[in-house]
Coordinates of C-alpha atoms in Angstrom, one line a residue:
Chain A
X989 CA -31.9 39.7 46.8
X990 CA -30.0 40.5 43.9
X991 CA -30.8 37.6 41.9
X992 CA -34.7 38.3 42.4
X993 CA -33.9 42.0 41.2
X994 CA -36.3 42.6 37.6
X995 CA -34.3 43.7 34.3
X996 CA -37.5 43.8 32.7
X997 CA -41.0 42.6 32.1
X998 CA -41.0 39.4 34.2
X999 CA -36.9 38.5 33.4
X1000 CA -35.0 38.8 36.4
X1001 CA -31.4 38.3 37.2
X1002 CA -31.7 34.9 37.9
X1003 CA -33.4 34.3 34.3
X1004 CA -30.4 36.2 32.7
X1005 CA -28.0 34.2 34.9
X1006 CA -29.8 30.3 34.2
X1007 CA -29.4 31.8 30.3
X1008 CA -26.4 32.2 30.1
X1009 CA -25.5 29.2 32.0
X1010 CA -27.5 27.3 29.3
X1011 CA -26.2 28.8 26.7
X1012 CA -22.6 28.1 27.9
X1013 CA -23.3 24.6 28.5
X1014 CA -25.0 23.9 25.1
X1015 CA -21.6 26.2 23.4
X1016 CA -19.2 23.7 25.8
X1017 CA -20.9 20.2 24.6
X1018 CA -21.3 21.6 21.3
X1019 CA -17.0 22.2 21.2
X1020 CA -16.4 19.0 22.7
X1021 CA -18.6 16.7 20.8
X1022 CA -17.7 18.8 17.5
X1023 CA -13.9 17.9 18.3
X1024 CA -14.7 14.2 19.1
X1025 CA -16.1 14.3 15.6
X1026 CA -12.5 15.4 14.3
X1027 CA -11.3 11.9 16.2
X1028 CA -13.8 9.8 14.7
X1029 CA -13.3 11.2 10.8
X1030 CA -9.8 11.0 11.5
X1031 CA -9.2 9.2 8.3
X1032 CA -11.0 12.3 6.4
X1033 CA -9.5 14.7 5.0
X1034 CA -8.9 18.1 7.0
X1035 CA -11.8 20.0 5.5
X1036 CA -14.4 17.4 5.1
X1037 CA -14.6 16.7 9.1
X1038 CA -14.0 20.6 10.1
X1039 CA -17.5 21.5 8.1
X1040 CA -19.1 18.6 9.7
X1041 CA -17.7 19.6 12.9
X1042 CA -18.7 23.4 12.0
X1043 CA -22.2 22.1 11.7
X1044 CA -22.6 20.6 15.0
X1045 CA -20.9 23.0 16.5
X1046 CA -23.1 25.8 15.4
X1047 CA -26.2 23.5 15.6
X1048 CA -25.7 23.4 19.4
X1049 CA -25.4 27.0 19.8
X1050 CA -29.0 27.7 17.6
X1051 CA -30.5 24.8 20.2
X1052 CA -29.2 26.8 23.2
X1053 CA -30.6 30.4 22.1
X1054 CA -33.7 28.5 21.0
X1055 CA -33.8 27.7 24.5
X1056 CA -33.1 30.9 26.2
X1057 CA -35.4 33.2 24.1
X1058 CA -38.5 32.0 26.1
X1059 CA -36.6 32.5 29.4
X1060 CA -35.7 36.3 28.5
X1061 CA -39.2 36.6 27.2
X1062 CA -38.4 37.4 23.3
X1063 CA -41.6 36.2 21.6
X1064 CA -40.9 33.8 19.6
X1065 CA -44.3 33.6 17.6
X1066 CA -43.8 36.4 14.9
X1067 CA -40.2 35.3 14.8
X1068 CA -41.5 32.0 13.7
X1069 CA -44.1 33.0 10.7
X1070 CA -41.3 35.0 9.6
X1071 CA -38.8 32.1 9.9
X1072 CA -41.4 29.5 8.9
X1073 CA -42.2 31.6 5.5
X1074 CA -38.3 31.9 4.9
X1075 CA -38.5 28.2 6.1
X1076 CA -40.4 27.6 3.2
X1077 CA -38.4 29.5 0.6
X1078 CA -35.0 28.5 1.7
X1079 CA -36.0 24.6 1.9
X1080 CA -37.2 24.7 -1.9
X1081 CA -34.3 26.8 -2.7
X1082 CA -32.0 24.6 -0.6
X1083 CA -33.1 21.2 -0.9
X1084 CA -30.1 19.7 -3.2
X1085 CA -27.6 21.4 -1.3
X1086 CA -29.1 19.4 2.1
X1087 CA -29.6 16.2 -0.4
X1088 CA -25.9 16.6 -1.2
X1089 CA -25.1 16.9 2.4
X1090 CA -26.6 14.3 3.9
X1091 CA -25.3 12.1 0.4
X1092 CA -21.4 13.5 1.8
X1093 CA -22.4 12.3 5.3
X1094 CA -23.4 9.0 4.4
X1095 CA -20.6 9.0 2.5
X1096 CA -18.2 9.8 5.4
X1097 CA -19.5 7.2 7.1
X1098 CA -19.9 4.3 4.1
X1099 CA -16.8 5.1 3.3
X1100 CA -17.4 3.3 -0.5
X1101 CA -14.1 5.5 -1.9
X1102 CA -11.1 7.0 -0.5
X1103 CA -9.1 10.1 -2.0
X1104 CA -6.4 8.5 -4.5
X1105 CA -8.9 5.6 -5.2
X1106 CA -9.5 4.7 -9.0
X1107 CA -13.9 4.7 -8.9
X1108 CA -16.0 4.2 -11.9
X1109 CA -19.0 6.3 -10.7
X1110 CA -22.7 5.6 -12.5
X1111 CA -23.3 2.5 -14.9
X1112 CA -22.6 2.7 -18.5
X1113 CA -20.6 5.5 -19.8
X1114 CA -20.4 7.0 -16.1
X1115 CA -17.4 8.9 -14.8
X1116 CA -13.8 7.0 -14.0
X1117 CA -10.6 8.3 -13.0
X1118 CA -8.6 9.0 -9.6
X1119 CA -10.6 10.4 -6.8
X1120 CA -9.2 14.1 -5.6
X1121 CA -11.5 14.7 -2.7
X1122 CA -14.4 14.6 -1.0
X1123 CA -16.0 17.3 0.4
X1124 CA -19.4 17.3 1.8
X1125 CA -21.6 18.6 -0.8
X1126 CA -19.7 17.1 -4.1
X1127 CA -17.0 14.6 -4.8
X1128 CA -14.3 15.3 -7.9
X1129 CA -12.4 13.2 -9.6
X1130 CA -9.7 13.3 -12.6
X1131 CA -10.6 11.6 -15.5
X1132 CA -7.5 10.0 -17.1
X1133 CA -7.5 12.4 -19.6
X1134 CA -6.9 15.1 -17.1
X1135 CA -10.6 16.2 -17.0
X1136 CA -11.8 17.5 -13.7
X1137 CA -15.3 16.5 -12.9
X1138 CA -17.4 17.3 -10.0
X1139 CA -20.0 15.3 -8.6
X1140 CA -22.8 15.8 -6.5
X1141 CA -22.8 14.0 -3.7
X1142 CA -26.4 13.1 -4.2
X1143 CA -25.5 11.4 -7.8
X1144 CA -22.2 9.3 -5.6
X1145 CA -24.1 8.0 -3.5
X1146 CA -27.1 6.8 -5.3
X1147 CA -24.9 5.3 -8.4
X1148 CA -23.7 2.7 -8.3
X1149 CA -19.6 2.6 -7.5
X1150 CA -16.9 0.2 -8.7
X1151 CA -13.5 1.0 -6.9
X1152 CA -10.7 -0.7 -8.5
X1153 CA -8.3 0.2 -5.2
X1154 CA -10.6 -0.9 -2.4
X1155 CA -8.8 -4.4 -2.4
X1156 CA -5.2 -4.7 -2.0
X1157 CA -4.9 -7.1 -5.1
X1158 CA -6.2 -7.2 -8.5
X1159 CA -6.2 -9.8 -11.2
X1160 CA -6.2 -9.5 -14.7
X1161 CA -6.3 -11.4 -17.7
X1162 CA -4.7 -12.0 -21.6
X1163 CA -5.5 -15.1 -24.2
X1164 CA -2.6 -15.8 -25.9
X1165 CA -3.1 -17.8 -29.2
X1166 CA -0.3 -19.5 -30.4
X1167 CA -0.4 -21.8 -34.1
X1168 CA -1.5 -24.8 -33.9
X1169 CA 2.2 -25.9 -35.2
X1170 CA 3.5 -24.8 -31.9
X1171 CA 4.0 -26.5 -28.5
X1172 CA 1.9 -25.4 -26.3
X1173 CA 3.4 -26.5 -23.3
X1174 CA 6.8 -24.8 -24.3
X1175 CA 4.6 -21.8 -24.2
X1176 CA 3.1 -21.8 -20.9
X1177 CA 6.6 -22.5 -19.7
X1178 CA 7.9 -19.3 -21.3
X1179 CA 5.0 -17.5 -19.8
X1180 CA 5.3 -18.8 -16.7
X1181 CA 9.1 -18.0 -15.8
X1182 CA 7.9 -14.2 -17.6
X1183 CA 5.5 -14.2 -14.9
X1184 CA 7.7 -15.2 -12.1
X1185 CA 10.8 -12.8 -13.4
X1186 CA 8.4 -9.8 -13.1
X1187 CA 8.6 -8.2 -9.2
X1188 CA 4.6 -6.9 -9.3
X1189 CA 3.3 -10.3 -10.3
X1190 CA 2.3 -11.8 -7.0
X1191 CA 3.3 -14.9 -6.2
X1192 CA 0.3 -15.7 -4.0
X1193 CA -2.5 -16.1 -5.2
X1194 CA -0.7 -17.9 -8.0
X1195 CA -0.9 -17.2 -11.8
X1196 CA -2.8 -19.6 -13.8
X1197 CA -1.5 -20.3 -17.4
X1198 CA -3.2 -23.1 -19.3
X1199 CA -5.0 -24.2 -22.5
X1200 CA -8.5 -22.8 -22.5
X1201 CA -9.6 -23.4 -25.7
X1202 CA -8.6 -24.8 -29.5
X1203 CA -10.0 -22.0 -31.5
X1204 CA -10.7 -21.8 -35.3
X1205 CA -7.1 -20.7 -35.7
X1206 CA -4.8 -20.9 -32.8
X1207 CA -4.5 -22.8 -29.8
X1208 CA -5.8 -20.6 -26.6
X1209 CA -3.9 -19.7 -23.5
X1210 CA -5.0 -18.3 -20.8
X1211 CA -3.1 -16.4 -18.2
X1212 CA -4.5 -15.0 -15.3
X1213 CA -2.1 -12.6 -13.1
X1214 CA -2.7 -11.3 -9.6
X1215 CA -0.7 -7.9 -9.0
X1216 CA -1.3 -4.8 -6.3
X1217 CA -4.0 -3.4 -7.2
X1218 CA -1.7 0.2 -7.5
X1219 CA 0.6 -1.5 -10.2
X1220 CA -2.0 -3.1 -11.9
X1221 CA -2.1 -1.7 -15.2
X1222 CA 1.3 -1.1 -15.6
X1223 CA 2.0 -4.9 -14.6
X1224 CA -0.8 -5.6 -17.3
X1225 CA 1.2 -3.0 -20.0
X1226 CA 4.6 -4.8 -19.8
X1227 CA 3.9 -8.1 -19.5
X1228 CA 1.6 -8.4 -22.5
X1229 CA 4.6 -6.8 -24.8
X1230 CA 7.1 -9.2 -23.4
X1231 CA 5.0 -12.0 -23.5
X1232 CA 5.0 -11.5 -27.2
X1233 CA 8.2 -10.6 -27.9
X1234 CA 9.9 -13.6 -25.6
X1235 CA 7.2 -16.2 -27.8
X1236 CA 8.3 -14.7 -31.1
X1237 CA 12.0 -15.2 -29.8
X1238 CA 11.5 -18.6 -29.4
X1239 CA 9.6 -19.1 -32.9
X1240 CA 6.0 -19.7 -30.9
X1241 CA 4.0 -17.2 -33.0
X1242 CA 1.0 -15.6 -32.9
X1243 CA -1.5 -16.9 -36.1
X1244 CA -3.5 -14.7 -38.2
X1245 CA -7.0 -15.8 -38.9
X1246 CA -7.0 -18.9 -40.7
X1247 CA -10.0 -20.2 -43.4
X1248 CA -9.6 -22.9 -45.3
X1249 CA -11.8 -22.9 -48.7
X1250 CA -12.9 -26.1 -50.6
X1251 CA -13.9 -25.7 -54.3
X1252 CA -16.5 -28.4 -55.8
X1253 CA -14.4 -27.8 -59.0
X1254 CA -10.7 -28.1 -59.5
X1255 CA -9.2 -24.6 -59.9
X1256 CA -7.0 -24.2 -62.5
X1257 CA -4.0 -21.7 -62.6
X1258 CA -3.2 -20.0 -65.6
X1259 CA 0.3 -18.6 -65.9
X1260 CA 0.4 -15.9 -68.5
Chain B
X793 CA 33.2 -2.3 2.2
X794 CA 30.1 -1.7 4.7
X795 CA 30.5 1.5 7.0
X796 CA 31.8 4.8 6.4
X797 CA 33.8 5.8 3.1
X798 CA 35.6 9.3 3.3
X799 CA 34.7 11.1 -0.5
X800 CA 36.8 10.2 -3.2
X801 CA 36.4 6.5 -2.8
X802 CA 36.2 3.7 -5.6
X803 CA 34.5 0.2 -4.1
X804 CA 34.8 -3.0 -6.9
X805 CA 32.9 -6.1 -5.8
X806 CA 32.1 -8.8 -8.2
X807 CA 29.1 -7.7 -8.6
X808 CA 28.4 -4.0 -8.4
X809 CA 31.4 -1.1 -8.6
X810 CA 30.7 2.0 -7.0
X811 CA 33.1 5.2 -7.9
X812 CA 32.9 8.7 -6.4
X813 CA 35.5 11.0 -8.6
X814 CA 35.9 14.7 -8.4
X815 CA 37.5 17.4 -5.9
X816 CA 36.8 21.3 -5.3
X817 CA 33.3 21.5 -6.2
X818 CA 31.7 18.5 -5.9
X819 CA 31.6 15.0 -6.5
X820 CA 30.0 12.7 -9.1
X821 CA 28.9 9.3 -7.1
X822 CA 28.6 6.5 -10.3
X823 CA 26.6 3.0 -9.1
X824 CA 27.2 -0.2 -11.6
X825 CA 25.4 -2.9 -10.8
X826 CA 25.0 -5.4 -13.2
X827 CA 25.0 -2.6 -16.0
X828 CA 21.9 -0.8 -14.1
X829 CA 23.9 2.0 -13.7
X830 CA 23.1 5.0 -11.5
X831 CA 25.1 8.4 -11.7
X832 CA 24.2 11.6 -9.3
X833 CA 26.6 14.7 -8.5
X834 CA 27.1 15.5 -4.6
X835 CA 28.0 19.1 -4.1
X836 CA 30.6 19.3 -1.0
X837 CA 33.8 19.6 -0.3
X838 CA 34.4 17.1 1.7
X839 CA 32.4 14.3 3.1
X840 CA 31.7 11.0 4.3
X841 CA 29.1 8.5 2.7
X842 CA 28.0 5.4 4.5
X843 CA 27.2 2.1 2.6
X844 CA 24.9 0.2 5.0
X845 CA 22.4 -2.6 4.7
X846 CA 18.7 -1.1 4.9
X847 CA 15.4 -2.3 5.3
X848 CA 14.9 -4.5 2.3
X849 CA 11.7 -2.9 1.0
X850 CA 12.3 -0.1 -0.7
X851 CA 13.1 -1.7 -4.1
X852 CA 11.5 -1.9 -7.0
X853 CA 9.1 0.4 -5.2
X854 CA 8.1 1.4 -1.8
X855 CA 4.9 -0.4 -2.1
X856 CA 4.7 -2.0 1.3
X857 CA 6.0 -1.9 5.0
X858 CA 6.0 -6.1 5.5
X859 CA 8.5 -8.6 4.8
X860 CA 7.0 -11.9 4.1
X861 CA 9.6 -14.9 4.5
X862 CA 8.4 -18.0 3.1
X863 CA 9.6 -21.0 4.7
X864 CA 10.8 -23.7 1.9
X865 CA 9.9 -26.6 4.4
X866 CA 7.3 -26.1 7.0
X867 CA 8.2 -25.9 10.6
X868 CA 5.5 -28.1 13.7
X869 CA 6.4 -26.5 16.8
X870 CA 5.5 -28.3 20.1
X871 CA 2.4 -26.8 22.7
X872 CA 4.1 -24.4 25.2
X873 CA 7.5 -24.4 23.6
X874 CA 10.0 -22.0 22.5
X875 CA 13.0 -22.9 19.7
X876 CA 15.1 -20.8 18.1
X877 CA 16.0 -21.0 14.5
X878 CA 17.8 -19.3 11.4
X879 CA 16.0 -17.6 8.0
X880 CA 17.5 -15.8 5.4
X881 CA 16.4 -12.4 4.3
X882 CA 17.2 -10.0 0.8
X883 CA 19.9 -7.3 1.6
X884 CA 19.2 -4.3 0.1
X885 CA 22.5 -1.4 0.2
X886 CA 22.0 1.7 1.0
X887 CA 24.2 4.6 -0.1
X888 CA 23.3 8.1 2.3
X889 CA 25.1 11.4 3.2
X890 CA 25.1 11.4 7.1
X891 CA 23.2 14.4 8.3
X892 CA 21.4 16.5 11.2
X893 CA 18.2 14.6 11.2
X894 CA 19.3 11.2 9.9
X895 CA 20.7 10.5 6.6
X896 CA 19.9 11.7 3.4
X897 CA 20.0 8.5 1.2
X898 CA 22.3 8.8 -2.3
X899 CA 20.8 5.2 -3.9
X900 CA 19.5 2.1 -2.9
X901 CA 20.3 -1.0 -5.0
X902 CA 20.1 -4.9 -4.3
X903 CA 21.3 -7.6 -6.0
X904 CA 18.4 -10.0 -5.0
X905 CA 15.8 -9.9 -7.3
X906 CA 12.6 -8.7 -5.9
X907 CA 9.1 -10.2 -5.8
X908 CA 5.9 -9.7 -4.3
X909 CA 2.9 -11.6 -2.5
X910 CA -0.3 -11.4 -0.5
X911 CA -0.7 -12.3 2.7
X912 CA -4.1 -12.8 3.5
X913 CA -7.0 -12.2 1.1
X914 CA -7.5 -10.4 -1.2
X915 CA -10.3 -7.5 0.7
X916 CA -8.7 -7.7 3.6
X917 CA -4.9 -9.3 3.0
X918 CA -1.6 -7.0 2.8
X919 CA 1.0 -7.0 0.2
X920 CA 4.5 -8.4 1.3
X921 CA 8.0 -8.3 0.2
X922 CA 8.7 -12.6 -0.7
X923 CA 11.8 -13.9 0.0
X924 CA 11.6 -17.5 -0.2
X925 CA 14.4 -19.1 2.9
X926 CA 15.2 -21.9 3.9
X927 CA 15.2 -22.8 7.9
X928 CA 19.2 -23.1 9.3
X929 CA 19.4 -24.9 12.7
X930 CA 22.6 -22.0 12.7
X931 CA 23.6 -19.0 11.4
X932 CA 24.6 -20.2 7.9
X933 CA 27.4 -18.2 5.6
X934 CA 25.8 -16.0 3.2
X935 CA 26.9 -13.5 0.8
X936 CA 26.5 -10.2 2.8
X937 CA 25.5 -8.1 -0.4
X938 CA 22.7 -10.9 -1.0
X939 CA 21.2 -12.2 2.0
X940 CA 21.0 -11.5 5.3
X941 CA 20.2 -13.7 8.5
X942 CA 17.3 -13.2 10.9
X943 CA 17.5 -15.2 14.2
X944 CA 13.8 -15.9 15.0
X945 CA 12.7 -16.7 18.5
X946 CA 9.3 -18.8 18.0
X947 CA 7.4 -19.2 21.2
X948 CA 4.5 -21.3 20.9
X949 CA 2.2 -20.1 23.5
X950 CA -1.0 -22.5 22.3
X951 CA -1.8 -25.8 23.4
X952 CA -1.5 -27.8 20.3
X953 CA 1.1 -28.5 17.6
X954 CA 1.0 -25.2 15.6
X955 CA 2.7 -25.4 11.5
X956 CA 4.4 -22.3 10.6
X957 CA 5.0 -21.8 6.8
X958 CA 5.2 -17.9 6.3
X959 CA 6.6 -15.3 8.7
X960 CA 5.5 -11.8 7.9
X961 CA 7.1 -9.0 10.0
X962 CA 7.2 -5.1 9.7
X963 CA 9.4 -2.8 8.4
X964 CA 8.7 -0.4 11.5
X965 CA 11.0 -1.5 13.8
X966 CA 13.8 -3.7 11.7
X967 CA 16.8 -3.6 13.7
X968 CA 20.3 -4.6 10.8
X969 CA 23.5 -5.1 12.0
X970 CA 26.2 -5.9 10.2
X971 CA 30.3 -6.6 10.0
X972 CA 32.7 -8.4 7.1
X973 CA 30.6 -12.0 7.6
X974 CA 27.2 -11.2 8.7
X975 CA 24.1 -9.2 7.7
X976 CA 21.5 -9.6 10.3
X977 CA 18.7 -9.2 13.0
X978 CA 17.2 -10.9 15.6
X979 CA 13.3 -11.2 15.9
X980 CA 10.3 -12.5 17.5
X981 CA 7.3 -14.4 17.3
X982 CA 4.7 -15.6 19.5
X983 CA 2.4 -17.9 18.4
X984 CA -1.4 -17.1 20.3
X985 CA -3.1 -19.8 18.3
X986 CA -3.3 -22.2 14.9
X987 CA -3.8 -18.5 13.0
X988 CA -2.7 -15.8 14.9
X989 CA 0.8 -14.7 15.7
X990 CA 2.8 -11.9 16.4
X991 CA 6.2 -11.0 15.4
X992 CA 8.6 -8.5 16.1
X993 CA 12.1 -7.3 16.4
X994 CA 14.7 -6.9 19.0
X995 CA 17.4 -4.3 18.8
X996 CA 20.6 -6.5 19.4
X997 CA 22.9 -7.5 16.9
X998 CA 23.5 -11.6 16.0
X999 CA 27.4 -11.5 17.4
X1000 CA 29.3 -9.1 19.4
X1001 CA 30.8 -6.1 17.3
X1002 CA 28.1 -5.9 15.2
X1003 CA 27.4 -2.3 13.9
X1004 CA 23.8 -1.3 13.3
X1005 CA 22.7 -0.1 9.8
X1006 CA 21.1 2.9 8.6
X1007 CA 16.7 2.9 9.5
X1008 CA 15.0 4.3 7.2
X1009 CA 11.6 3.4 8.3
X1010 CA 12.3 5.2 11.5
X1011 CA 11.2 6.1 15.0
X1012 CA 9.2 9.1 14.5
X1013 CA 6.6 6.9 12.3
X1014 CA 6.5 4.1 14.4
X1015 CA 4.6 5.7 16.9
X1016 CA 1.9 5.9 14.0
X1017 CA 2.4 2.4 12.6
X1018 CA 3.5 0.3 15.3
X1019 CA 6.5 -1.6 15.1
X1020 CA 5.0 -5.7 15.1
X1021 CA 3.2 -7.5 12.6
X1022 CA 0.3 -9.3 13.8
X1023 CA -0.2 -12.2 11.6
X1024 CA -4.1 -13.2 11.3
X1025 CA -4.0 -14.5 8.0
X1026 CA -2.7 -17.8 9.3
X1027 CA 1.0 -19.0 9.6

């Protein structure tokens, strides 16, 4: 038969035939799981999930050769002291590239930032801006000084990660101090309607505006605004200014530091 | 002073003005409202711009696809019932060159002043449009440049007394119609339980004679977005 005919060695047809077959099958589940991949990191940006897909893909079709060879009788042993020695050398060589990867895929899948999110990456002075993508070995982001940084994916994912975008809303906060002359209730009504004239101020959860403390030299308000956490610090920007301006309008003023000295001896003023 | 408008055409309302002036070349299309004045040169001959209501979300900013309509008094619906009643909505106007794949809008203003809100919380809420209404056993007279009228349908499919004090819907799938009394649109909800609801729209107009506005949130993104809210954030 034709299948039992012998190519050479022991490898006949049939071998030849089941190796292809195999190799086939591992390139077909490869494709298919490597575009179920592009489904489930739908929310990821084009190139992110097309490398991971890459690797899967390509990681199927090493499996299904690493299969075969036996079958077709290629000896795999000096293959593999020659591979295990460049094994060796490429692992040292390559080991923060794979940290990085497996950082980007843990990332994919943690999801801790999105592209367009505002991050503060690493504690203390660490790196803030807008995030422009994330690729899987490093992460950039624009500083709001238009700096472009790139970060390993290895130094994202071990940091720690404050993203001022992952909720939908965002509160912030001012202390107004107002003389002690002034009333403080006409104040927080001022504030208040400022608050509820401005669109981005949300209405729910609701502002909070009241006395929070009687400092050494003005009366302290508080004021607590919830806004989308998009508009946030240009809700913060204007309100502060007109809060100001719409207080000083209406003769509530801000005091300057205030220290009142007591002499044991009466001063006297001498008029030249 | 809704519908189609053949270039040059001057509109005066009480509260906004809007002036197209010029020939030959083109045409410079001046908005007053309120002294926010917007000015913009059309280059054509000849033309037609439509004034329509539009989906009121695009103003300030188009920060969010949902509506949320605050109810000023809270309406108890009975178990396994189904009642119809009136809301208002904010008009915005849309200005928009009719063309091949839709319109091209000109400017979008609104004399309702616009606010915003969370519905939900704060990890996992949305951001609304507010309008605050009040609930009309009928279709009450409004000011068609400053409110609209939604006809809600509330079914309450649960078995116990269910309170409903916000209605959220979404942009996707808003269905305006308008003529010289009425801005307005009839929509849905279905009450599952005490928190969860759905609502959504249905493309008929409140009267007979009604002519539908311009969509801008339209069909081709629906299919993405879906075109009903489900409300899980309570009622």
């Amino acid at each position: 038969m034709i299948l039992e005919r012998v190519l050479y060695g022991d490898v006949t047809v049939y071998d030849l035939l089941i190796s292809l077959i195999i190799l086939l099958a591992a390139t077909v589940i490869g494709k298919a799981i490597a575009l179920n991949t592009k489904r489930v990191f739908k929310d990821m940006s084009k190139d992110r999930y097309s490398t991971i897909s890459k690797v899967i893909y390509y990681s199927f079709v090493i499996a299904g050769v690493l299969i075969i060879l036996p079958r077709l009788e290629v000896n795999l042993s000096g293959l593999l002291v020659a591979g295990g020695l460049m094994a060796i050398v490429i692992g040292f060589a390559s080991q923060s590239i794979v940290t990085n990867l497996i950082s980007g895929i843990f990332l994919s899948i943690e999801k801790p930032l999105k592209v367009e999110d505002v991050v503060s990456i690493g504690s203390g002075e660490g790196t803030m801006g807008m995030v422009e993508d994330i690729r899987i070995i490093s992460t950039t982001v624009r500083t709001f000084d238009g700096v472009y940084v790139r970060i390993p994916n290895e130094k994202v994912f071990t940091n720690s990660i404050t993203n001022y975008m992952e909720n939908v809303a965002r509160r912030f906060e001012y202390v107004v101090g107002i003389r002690y002359s002034d009333d403080a209730d006409e104040a927080v009504e001022i504030i208040k309607g400022l608050i509820e004239d401005h669109p981005l101020a949300l209405v729910n959860p609701p502002p909070q505006i009241f006395v929070q403390s009687l400092g050494s030299s003005s009366v302290d308000i508080t004021v607590r605004i919830w806004s989308p956490s998009t508009q946030w610090f240009r809700v913060r920007m204007e309100l502060l200014w007109k809060i100001k301006k719409t207080l000083e309008e209406n003769d509530i003023k801000v005091p300057f530091n205030q220290q009142e000295v007591w002499f044991l001896n009466d001063m006297k003023i001498k008029n030249k | 002073m809704y519908g189609d408008h053949e270039l040059p055409f001057h509109l005066q309302n009480g509260d906004f003005s809007i002036k197209t002036e010029g020939s030959g070349d083109g045409f410079t299309y001046t908005r007053d409202v309120k002294e926010d004045i917007v000015s913009k040169h059309i280059l054509t001959d000849t033309g037609v711009v439509n004034i329509s209501p539009i989906e009121p979300l695009n103003l300030p900013m188009e920060l969010t696809n949902a509506l949320l309509i605050e109810l000023d008094t809270s309406v108890i619906i009975k178990p396994r019932s189904k009642r119809k009643l009136f809301l208002s909505f904010p008009v915005e106007v849309g200005v928009s060159l009719p063309s091949n794949k839709g319109q091209k809008i000109v400017d979008i203003f609104s004399l309702v002043k616009p606010k915003y809100t969370l519905y939900g919380d704060v990890s996992t809420g949305k951001i609304c449009k507010h309008h605050k209404s009040q609930v009309y056993p009928e279709i009450p007279k409004k000011n068609i440049y400053h409110e609209g009228i939604i006809e809600l349908s509330v079914k309450n499919n649960s078995l116990d007394w269910v309170e409903v004090h916000n209605v959220v819907f979404n942009a996707f799938g808003m269905k305006i119609y308008y003529d010289d009394e009425i801005v307005g649109m009839k929509a849905r909800m279905l009450i599952k339980t005490e928190d969860i609801s759905f609502t959504d729209f249905v493309d008929k107009p409140l009267k007979k004679g009604m002519k539908k506005g311009v969509e801008l949130y339209i069909k081709e993104k629906q299919h993405l977005k879906g075109n009903r809210f489900i409300m899980e954030g309570g009622l």
